[in-house]
mmCIF file of C-alpha atoms in Angstrom:
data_model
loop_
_atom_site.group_PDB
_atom_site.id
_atom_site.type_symbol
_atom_site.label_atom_id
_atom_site.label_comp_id
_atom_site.label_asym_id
_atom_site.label_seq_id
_atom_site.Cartn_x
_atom_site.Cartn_y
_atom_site.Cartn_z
ATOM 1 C CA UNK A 1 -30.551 -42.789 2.747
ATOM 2 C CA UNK A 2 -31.589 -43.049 6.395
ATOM 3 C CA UNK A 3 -31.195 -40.028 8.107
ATOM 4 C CA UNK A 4 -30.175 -39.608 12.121
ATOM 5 C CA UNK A 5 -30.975 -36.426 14.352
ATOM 6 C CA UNK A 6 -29.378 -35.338 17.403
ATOM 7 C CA UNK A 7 -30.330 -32.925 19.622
ATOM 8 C CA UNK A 8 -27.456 -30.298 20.935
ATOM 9 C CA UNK A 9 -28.618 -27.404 22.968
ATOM 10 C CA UNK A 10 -32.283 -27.193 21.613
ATOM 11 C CA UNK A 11 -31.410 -27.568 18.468
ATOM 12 C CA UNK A 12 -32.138 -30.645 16.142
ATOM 13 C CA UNK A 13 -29.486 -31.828 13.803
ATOM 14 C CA UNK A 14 -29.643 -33.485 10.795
ATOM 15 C CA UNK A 15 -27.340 -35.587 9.760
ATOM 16 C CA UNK A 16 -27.445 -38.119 6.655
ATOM 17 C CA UNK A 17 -26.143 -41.688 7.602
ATOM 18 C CA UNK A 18 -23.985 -43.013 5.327
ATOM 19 C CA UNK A 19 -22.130 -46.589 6.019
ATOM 20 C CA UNK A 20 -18.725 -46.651 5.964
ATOM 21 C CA UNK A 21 -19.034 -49.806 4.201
ATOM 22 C CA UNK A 22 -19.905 -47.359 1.301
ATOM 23 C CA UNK A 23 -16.360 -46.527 0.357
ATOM 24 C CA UNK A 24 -14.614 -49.712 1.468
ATOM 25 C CA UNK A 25 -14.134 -48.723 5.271
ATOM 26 C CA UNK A 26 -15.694 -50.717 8.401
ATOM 27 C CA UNK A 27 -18.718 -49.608 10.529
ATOM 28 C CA UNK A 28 -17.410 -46.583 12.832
ATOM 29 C CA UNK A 29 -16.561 -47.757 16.723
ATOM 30 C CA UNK A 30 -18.219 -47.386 19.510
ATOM 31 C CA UNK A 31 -16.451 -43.908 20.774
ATOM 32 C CA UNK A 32 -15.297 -45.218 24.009
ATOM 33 C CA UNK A 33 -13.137 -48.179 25.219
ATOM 34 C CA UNK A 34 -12.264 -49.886 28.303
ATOM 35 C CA UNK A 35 -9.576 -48.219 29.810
ATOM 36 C CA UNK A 36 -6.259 -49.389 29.494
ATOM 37 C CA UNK A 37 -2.606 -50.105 30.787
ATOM 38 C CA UNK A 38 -0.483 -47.618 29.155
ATOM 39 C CA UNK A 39 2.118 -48.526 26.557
ATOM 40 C CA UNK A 40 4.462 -52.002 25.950
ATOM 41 C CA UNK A 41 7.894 -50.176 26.960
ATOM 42 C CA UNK A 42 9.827 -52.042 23.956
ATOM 43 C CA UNK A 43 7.943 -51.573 21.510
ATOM 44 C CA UNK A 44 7.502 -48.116 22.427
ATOM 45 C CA UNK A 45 11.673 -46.969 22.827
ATOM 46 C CA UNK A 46 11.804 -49.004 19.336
ATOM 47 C CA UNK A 47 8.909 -46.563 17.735
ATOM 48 C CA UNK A 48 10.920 -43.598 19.407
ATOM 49 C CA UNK A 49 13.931 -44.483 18.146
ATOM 50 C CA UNK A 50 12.623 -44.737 14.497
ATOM 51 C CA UNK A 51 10.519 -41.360 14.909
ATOM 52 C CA UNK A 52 14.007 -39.733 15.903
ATOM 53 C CA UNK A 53 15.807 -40.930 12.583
ATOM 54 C CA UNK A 54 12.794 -39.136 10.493
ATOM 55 C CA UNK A 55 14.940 -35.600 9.492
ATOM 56 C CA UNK A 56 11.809 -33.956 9.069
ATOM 57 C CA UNK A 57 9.664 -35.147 11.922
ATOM 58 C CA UNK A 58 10.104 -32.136 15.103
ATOM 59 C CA UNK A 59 7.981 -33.358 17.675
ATOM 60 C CA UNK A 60 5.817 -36.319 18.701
ATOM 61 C CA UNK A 61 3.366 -37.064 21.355
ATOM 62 C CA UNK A 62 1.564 -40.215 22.398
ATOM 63 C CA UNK A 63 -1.695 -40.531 24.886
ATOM 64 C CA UNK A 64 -3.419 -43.224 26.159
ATOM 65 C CA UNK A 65 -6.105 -42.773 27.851
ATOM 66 C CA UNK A 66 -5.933 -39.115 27.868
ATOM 67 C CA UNK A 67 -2.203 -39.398 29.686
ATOM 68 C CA UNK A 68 0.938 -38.148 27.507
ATOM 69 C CA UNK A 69 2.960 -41.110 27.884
ATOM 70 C CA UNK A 70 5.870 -40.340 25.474
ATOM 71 C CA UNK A 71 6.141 -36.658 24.086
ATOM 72 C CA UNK A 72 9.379 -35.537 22.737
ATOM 73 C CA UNK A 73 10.508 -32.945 20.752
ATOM 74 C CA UNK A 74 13.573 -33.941 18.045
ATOM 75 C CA UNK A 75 14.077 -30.381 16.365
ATOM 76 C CA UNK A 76 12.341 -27.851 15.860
ATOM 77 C CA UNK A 77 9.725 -25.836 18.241
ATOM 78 C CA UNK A 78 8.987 -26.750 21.624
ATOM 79 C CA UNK A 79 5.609 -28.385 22.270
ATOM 80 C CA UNK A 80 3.621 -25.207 23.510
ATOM 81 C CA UNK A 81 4.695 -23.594 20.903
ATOM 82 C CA UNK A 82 1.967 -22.880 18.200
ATOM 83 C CA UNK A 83 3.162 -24.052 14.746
ATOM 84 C CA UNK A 84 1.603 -23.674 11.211
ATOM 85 C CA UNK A 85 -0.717 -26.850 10.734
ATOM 86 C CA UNK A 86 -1.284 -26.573 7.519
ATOM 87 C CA UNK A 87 -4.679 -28.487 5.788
ATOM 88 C CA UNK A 88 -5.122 -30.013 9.523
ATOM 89 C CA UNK A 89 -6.552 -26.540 9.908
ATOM 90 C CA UNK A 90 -9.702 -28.425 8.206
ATOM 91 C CA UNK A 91 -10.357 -31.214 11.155
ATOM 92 C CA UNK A 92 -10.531 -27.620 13.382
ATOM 93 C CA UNK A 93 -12.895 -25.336 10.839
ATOM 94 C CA UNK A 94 -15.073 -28.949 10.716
ATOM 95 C CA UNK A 95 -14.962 -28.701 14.542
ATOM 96 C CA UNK A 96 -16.442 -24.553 14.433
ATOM 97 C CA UNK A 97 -19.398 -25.296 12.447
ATOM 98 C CA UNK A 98 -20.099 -28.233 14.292
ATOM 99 C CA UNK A 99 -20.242 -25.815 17.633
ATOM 100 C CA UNK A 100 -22.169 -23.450 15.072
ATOM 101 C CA UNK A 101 -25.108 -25.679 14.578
ATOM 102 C CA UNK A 102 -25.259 -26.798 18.136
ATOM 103 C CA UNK A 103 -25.831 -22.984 19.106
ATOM 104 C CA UNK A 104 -28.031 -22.175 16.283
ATOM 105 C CA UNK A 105 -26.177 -20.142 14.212
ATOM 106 C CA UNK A 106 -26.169 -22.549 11.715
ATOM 107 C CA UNK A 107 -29.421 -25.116 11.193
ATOM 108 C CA UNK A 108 -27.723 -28.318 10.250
ATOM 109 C CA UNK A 109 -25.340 -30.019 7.242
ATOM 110 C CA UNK A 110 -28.201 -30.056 4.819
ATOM 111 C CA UNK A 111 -28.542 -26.482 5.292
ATOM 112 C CA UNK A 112 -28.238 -24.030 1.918
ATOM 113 C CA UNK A 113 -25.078 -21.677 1.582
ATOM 114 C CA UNK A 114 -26.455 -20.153 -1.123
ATOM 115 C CA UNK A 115 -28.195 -17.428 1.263
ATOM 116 C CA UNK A 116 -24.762 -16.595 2.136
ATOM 117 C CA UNK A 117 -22.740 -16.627 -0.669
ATOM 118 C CA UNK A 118 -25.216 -15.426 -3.866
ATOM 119 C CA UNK A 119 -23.565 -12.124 -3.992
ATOM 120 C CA UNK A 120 -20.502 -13.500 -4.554
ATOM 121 C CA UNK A 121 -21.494 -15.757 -7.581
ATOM 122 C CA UNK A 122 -20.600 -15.295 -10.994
ATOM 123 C CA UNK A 123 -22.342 -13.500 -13.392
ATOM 124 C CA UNK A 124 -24.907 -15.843 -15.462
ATOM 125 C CA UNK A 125 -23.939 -18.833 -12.460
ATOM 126 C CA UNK A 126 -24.353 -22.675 -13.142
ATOM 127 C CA UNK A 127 -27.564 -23.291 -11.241
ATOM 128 C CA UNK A 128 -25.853 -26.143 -9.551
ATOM 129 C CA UNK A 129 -24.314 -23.041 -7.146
ATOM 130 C CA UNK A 130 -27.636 -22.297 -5.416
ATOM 131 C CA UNK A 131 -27.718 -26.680 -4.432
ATOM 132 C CA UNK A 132 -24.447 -26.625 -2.242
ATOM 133 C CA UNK A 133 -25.014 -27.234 1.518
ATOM 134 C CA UNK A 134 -22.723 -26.675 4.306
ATOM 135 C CA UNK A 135 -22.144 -31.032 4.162
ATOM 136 C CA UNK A 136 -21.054 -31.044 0.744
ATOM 137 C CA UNK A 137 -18.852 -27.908 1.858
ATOM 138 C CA UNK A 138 -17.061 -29.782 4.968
ATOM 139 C CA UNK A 139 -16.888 -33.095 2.964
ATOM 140 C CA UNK A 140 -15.383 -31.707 0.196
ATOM 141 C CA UNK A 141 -18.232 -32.643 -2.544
ATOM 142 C CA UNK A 142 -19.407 -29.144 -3.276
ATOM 143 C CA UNK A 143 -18.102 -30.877 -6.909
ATOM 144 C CA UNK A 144 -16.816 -27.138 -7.995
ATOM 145 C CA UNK A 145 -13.205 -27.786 -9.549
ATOM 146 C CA UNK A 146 -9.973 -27.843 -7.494
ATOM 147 C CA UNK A 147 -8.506 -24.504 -6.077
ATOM 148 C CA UNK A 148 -5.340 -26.652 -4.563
ATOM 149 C CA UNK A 149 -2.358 -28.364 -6.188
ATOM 150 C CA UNK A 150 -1.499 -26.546 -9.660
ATOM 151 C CA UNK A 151 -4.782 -23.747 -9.144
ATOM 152 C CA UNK A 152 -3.434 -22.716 -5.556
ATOM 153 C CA UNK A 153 -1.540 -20.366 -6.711
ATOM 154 C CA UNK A 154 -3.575 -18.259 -8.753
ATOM 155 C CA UNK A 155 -6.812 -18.599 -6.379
ATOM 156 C CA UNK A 156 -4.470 -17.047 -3.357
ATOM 157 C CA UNK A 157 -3.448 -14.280 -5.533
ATOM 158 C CA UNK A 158 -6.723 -13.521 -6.721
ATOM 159 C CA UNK A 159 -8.552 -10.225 -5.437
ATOM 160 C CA UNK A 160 -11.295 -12.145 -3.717
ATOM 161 C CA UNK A 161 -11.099 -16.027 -3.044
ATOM 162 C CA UNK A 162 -14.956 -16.791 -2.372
ATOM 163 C CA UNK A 163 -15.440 -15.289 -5.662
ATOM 164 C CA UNK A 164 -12.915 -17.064 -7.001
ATOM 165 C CA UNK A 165 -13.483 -20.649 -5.784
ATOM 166 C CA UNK A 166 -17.212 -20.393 -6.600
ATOM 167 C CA UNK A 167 -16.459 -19.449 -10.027
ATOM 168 C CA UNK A 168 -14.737 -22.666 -10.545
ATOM 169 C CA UNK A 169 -16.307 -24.490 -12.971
ATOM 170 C CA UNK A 170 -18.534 -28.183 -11.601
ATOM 171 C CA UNK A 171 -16.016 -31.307 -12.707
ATOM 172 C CA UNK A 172 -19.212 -33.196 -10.594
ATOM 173 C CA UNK A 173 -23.049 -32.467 -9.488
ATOM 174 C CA UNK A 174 -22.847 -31.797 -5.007
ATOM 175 C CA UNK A 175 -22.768 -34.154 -3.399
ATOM 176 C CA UNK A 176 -20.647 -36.572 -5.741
ATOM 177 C CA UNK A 177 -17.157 -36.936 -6.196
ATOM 178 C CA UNK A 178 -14.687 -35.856 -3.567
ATOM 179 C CA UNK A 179 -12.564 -32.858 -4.778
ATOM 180 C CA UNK A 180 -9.458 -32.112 -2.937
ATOM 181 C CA UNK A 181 -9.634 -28.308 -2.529
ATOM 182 C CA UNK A 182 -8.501 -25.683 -0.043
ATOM 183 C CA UNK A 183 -11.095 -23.121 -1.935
ATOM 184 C CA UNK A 184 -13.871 -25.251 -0.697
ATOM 185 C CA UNK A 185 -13.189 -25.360 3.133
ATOM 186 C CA UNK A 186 -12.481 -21.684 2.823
ATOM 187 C CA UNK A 187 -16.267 -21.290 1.134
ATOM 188 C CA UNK A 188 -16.901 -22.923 4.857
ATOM 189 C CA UNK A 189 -15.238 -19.964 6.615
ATOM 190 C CA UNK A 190 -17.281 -17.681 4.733
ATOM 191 C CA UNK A 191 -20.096 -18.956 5.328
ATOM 192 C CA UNK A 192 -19.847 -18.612 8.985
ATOM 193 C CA UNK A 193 -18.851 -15.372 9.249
ATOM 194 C CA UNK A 194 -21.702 -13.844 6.823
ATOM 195 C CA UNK A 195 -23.782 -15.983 8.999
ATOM 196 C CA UNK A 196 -22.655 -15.148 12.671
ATOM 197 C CA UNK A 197 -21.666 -11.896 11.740
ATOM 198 C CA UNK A 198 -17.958 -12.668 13.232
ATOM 199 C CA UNK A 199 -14.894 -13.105 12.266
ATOM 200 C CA UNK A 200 -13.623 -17.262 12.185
ATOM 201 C CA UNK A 201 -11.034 -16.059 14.652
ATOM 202 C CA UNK A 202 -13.314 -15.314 16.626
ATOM 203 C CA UNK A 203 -15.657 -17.931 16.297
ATOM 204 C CA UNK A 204 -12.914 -20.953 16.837
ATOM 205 C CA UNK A 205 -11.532 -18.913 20.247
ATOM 206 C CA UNK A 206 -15.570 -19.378 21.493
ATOM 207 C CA UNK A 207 -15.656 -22.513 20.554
ATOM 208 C CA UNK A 208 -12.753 -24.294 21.023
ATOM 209 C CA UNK A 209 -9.910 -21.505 22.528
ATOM 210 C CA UNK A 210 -11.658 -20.473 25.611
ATOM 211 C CA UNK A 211 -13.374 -24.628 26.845
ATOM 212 C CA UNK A 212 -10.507 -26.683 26.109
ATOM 213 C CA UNK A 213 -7.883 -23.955 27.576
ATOM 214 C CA UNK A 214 -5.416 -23.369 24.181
ATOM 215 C CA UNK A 215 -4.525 -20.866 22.630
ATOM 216 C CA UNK A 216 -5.748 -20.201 18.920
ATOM 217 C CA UNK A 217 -3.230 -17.005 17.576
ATOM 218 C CA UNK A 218 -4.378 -15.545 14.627
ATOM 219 C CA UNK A 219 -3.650 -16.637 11.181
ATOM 220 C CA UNK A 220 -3.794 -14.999 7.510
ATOM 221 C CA UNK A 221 -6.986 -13.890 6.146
ATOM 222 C CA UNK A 222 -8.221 -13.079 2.494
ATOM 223 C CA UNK A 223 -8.342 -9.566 1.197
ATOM 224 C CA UNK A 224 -11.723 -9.522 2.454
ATOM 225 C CA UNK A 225 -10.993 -10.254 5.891
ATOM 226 C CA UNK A 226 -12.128 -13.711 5.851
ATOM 227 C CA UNK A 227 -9.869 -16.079 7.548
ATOM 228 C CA UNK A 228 -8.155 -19.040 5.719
ATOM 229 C CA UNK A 229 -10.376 -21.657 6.110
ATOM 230 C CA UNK A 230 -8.443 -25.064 5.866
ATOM 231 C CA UNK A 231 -4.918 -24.143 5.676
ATOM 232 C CA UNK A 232 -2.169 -21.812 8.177
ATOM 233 C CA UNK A 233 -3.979 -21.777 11.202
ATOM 234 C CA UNK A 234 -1.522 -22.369 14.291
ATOM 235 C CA UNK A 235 -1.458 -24.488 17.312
ATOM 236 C CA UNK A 236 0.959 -26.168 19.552
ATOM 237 C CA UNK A 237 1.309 -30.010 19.615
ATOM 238 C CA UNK A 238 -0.142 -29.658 23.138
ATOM 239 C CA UNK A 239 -3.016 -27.755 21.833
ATOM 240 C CA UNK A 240 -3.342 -30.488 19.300
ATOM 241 C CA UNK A 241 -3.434 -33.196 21.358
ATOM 242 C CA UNK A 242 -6.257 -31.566 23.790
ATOM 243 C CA UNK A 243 -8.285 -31.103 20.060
ATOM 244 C CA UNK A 244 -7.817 -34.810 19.031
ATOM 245 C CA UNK A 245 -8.950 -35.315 22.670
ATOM 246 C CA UNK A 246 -11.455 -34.192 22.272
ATOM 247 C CA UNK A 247 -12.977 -36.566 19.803
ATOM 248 C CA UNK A 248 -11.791 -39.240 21.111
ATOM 249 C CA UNK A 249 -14.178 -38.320 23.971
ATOM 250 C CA UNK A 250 -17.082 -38.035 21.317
ATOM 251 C CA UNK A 251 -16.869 -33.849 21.729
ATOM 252 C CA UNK A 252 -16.915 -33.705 25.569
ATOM 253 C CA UNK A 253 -13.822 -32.015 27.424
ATOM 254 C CA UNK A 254 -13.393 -32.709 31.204
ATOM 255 C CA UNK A 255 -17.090 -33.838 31.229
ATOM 256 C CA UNK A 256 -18.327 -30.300 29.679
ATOM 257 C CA UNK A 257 -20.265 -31.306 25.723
ATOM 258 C CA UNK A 258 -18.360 -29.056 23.426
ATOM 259 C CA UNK A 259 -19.326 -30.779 20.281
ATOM 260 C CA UNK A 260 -22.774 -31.324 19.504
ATOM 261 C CA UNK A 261 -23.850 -35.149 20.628
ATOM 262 C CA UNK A 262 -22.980 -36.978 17.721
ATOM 263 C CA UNK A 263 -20.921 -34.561 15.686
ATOM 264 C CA UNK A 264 -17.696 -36.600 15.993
ATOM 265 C CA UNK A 265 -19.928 -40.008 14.967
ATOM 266 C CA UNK A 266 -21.381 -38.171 11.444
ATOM 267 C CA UNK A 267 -17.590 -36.395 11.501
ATOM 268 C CA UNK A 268 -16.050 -39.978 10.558
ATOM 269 C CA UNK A 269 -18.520 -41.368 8.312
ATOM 270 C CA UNK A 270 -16.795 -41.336 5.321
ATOM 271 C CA UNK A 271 -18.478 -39.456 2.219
ATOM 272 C CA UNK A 272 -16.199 -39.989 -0.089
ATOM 273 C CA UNK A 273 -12.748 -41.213 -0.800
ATOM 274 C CA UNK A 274 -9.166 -39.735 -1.629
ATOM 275 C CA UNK A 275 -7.936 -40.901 -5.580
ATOM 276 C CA UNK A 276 -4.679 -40.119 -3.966
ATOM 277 C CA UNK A 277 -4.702 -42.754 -1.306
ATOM 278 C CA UNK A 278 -7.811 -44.457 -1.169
ATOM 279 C CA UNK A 279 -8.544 -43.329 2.353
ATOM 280 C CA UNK A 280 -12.786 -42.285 3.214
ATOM 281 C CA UNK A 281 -12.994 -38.794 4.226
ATOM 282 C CA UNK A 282 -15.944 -37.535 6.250
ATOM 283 C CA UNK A 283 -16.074 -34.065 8.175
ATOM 284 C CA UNK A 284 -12.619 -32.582 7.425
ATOM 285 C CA UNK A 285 -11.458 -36.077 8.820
ATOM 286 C CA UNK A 286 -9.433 -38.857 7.163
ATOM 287 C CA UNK A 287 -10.269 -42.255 7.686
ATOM 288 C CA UNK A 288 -8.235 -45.707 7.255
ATOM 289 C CA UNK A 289 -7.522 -49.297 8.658
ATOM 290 C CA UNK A 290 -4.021 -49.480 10.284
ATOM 291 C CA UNK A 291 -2.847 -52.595 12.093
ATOM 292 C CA UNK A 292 -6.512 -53.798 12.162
ATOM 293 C CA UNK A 293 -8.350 -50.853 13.502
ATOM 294 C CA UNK A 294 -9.924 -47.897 12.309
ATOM 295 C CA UNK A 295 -8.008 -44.563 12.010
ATOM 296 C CA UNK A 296 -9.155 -40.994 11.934
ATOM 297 C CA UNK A 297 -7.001 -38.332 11.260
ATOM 298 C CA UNK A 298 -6.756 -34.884 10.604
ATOM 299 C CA UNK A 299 -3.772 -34.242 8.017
ATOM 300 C CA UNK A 300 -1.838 -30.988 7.275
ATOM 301 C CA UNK A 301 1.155 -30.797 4.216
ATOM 302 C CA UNK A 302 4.628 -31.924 4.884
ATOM 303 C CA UNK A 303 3.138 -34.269 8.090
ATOM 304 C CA UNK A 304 1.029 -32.213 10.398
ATOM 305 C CA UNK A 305 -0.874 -35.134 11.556
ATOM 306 C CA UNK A 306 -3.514 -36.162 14.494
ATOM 307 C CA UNK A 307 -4.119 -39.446 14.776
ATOM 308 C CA UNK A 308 -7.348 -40.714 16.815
ATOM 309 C CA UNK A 309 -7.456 -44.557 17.364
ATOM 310 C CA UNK A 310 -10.980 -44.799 19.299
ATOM 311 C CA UNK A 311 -10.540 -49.325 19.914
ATOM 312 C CA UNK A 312 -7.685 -48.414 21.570
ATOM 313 C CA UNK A 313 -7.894 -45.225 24.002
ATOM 314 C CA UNK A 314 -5.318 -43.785 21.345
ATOM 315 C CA UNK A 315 -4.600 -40.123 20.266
ATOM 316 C CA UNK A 316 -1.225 -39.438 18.493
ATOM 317 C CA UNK A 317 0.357 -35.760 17.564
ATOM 318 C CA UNK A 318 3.397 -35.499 15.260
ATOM 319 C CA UNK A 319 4.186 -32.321 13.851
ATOM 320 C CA UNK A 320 6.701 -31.828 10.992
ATOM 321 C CA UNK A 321 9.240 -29.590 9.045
ATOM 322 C CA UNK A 322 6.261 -27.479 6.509
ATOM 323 C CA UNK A 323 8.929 -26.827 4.192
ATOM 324 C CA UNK A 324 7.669 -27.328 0.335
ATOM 325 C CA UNK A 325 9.609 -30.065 -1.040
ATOM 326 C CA UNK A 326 10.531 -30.129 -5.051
ATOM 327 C CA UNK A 327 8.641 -34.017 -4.903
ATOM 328 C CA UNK A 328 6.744 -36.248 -2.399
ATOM 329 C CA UNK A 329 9.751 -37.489 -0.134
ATOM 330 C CA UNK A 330 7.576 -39.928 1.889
ATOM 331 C CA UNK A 331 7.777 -38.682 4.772
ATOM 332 C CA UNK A 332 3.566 -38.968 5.359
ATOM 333 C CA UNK A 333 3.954 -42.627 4.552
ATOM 334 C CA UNK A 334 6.953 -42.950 6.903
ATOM 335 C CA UNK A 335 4.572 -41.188 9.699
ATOM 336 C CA UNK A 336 1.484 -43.657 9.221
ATOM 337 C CA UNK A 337 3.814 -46.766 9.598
ATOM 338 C CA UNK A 338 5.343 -45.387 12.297
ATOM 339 C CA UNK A 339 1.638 -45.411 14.020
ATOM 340 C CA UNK A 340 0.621 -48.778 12.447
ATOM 341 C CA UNK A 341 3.974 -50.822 12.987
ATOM 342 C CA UNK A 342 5.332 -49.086 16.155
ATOM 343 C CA UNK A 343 2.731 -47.506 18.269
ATOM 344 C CA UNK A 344 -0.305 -49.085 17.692
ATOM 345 C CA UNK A 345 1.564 -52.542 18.912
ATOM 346 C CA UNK A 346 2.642 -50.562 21.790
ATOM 347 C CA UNK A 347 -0.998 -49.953 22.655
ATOM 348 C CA UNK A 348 -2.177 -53.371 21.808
ATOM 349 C CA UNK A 349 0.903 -54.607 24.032
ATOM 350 C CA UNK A 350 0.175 -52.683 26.719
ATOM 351 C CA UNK A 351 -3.560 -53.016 26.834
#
């Protein structure tokens, strides 16, 4: 495989260039587009009124260009108020190690973890432990078995998680198969705190809080102190939009480089894909075709969603009732076709 580096405050970065073309996707966009003319007004009041008759949808906002051009709010909190974002908390962990390597504190994706995690492996541990890298950690192909869906709810009651996730036993070798699992984004948070010596709280206010002007309240930890990484962290739909922004501008806010050059570009390169719904997933990003151009998104349970459309100056935030529900109610589905058949025309329309 060809490999890329990018330089980011003196530091290089490695990062392995894999096609999208590899998991059924097209070639990644060029990250910036000529601007545009706002929004087709019909087709837009005809996407609102469908996002208003979704009971669980609370609030929605739609930017073109970098200018909210619809944002409403149809129950629930208001729009600077933060809200649980579920497993979209894994688009904004992927965004703190990315500010990690460009300051040093981590060397690249194809850096070892083991140096930070070894004391917390198992006794007698597979060997395939001391192989994981921070990539296959933040693309989800550390190939150590699920801690989500049925195992969640022993691995949160457990007394420590890292221990817990990395005793998981290997359903593939690193780097394979994707594995959906909230254990291995949190092996992420670890990772950075053993290695900065801070808490993740800490880290994502330094790296994202304080440049793009939101505010990042705490959220749970592990009995160890190590914040949840990849699920319950909390921002507003404002916050959201200014962090989905912010890769649509390839990582630079208000002209100031707060991702590393080329971080978002590696970021949607899918590595693998979902057996769920077929989309590529590359950085703690999802990745799809909708209405004939590429899609990244960041997705949190019950529909805590940023959608990026690059070809089209587009960044969408909808937030969403996080209730469990007893089954899958649709109500994800009903939030990508409401992008792909209502707002994407819009933008097309108005372009």
């Amino acid at each position: 495989m060809q490999r890329r580096h990018f330089l980011a405050g003196g530091v290089g970065l490695a990062f392995a260039a894999g096609p999208l073309a590899a998991c059924g996707q097209s070639a990644a966009p060029a990250l910036r587009a000529p601007p545009t003319r706002g929004l087709d007004p019909a087709l837009l009041a005809a996407a609102l009124e469908q996002a208003g008759a979704l009971p669980r949808l609370h609030a929605l906002i739609v930017a073109r260009d970098g200018q909210a051009l619809a944002d409403r709010v149809f129950r629930g909190p208001g729009l600077e108020v933060p809200v649980n974002i579920k497993s979209a908390s894994k688009s904004v962990l992927t965004a703190v190690a990315g500010v990690a390597i460009g300051q040093g504190i981590l060397s690249g994706v194809d850096q070892s973890v083991a140096p930070f995690l070894s004391d917390r492996f198992p006794a007698n541990p597979d060997p395939r432990l001391a192989s994981l890298t921070l990539g296959h950690l933040l693309s989800m192909r550390a190939g150590l078995g699920s801690t989500s869906g049925a195992n969640y709810g022993a691995w949160v009651s457990s007394p420590n998680w890292v221990r817990h996730a990395l005793a998981r036993p290997f359903e593939s070798d690193p780097g394979g198969t994707l594995i959906y699992s909230t254990g291995t984004s949190h092996l992420t948070s670890a990772v950075l705190t053993k290695a900065s010596g801070r808490s993740t709280l800490a880290l994502t206010r330094d790296a994202l809080g304080e440049p793009l002007g939101i505010t990042v309240p705490s959220w749970p930890a592990d009995p160890q102190g190590i914040y949840f990484g990849g699920n319950d962290m909390r921002l507003s739909p404002r916050a959201l939009l200014v962090f989905g922004e912010l890769y649509r501008n390839d990582g630079l806010h208000e002209g100031r480089r707060i991702l590393p050059e080329g971080w978002v570009q590696t970021s949607w390169e899918p590595r693998g894909t979902s057996r769920y719904t077929g989309d590529g997933h590359g950085y703690g990003w999802w990745i799809r075709r909708a209405g004939g151009h590429d899609v990244f998104y960041a997705w949190g349970y019950g529909g805590q969603m940023v959608f990026v459309v690059p070809g089209l100056n587009l960044t969408v935030v909808m937030t969403s009732d996080p209730s469990p529900v007893e089954q899958r109610d649709g109500h994800v589905q009903r939030l990508h076709a409401l992008l792909a058949d209502g707002l994407i025309p819009a933008a097309e329309r108005g372009a």
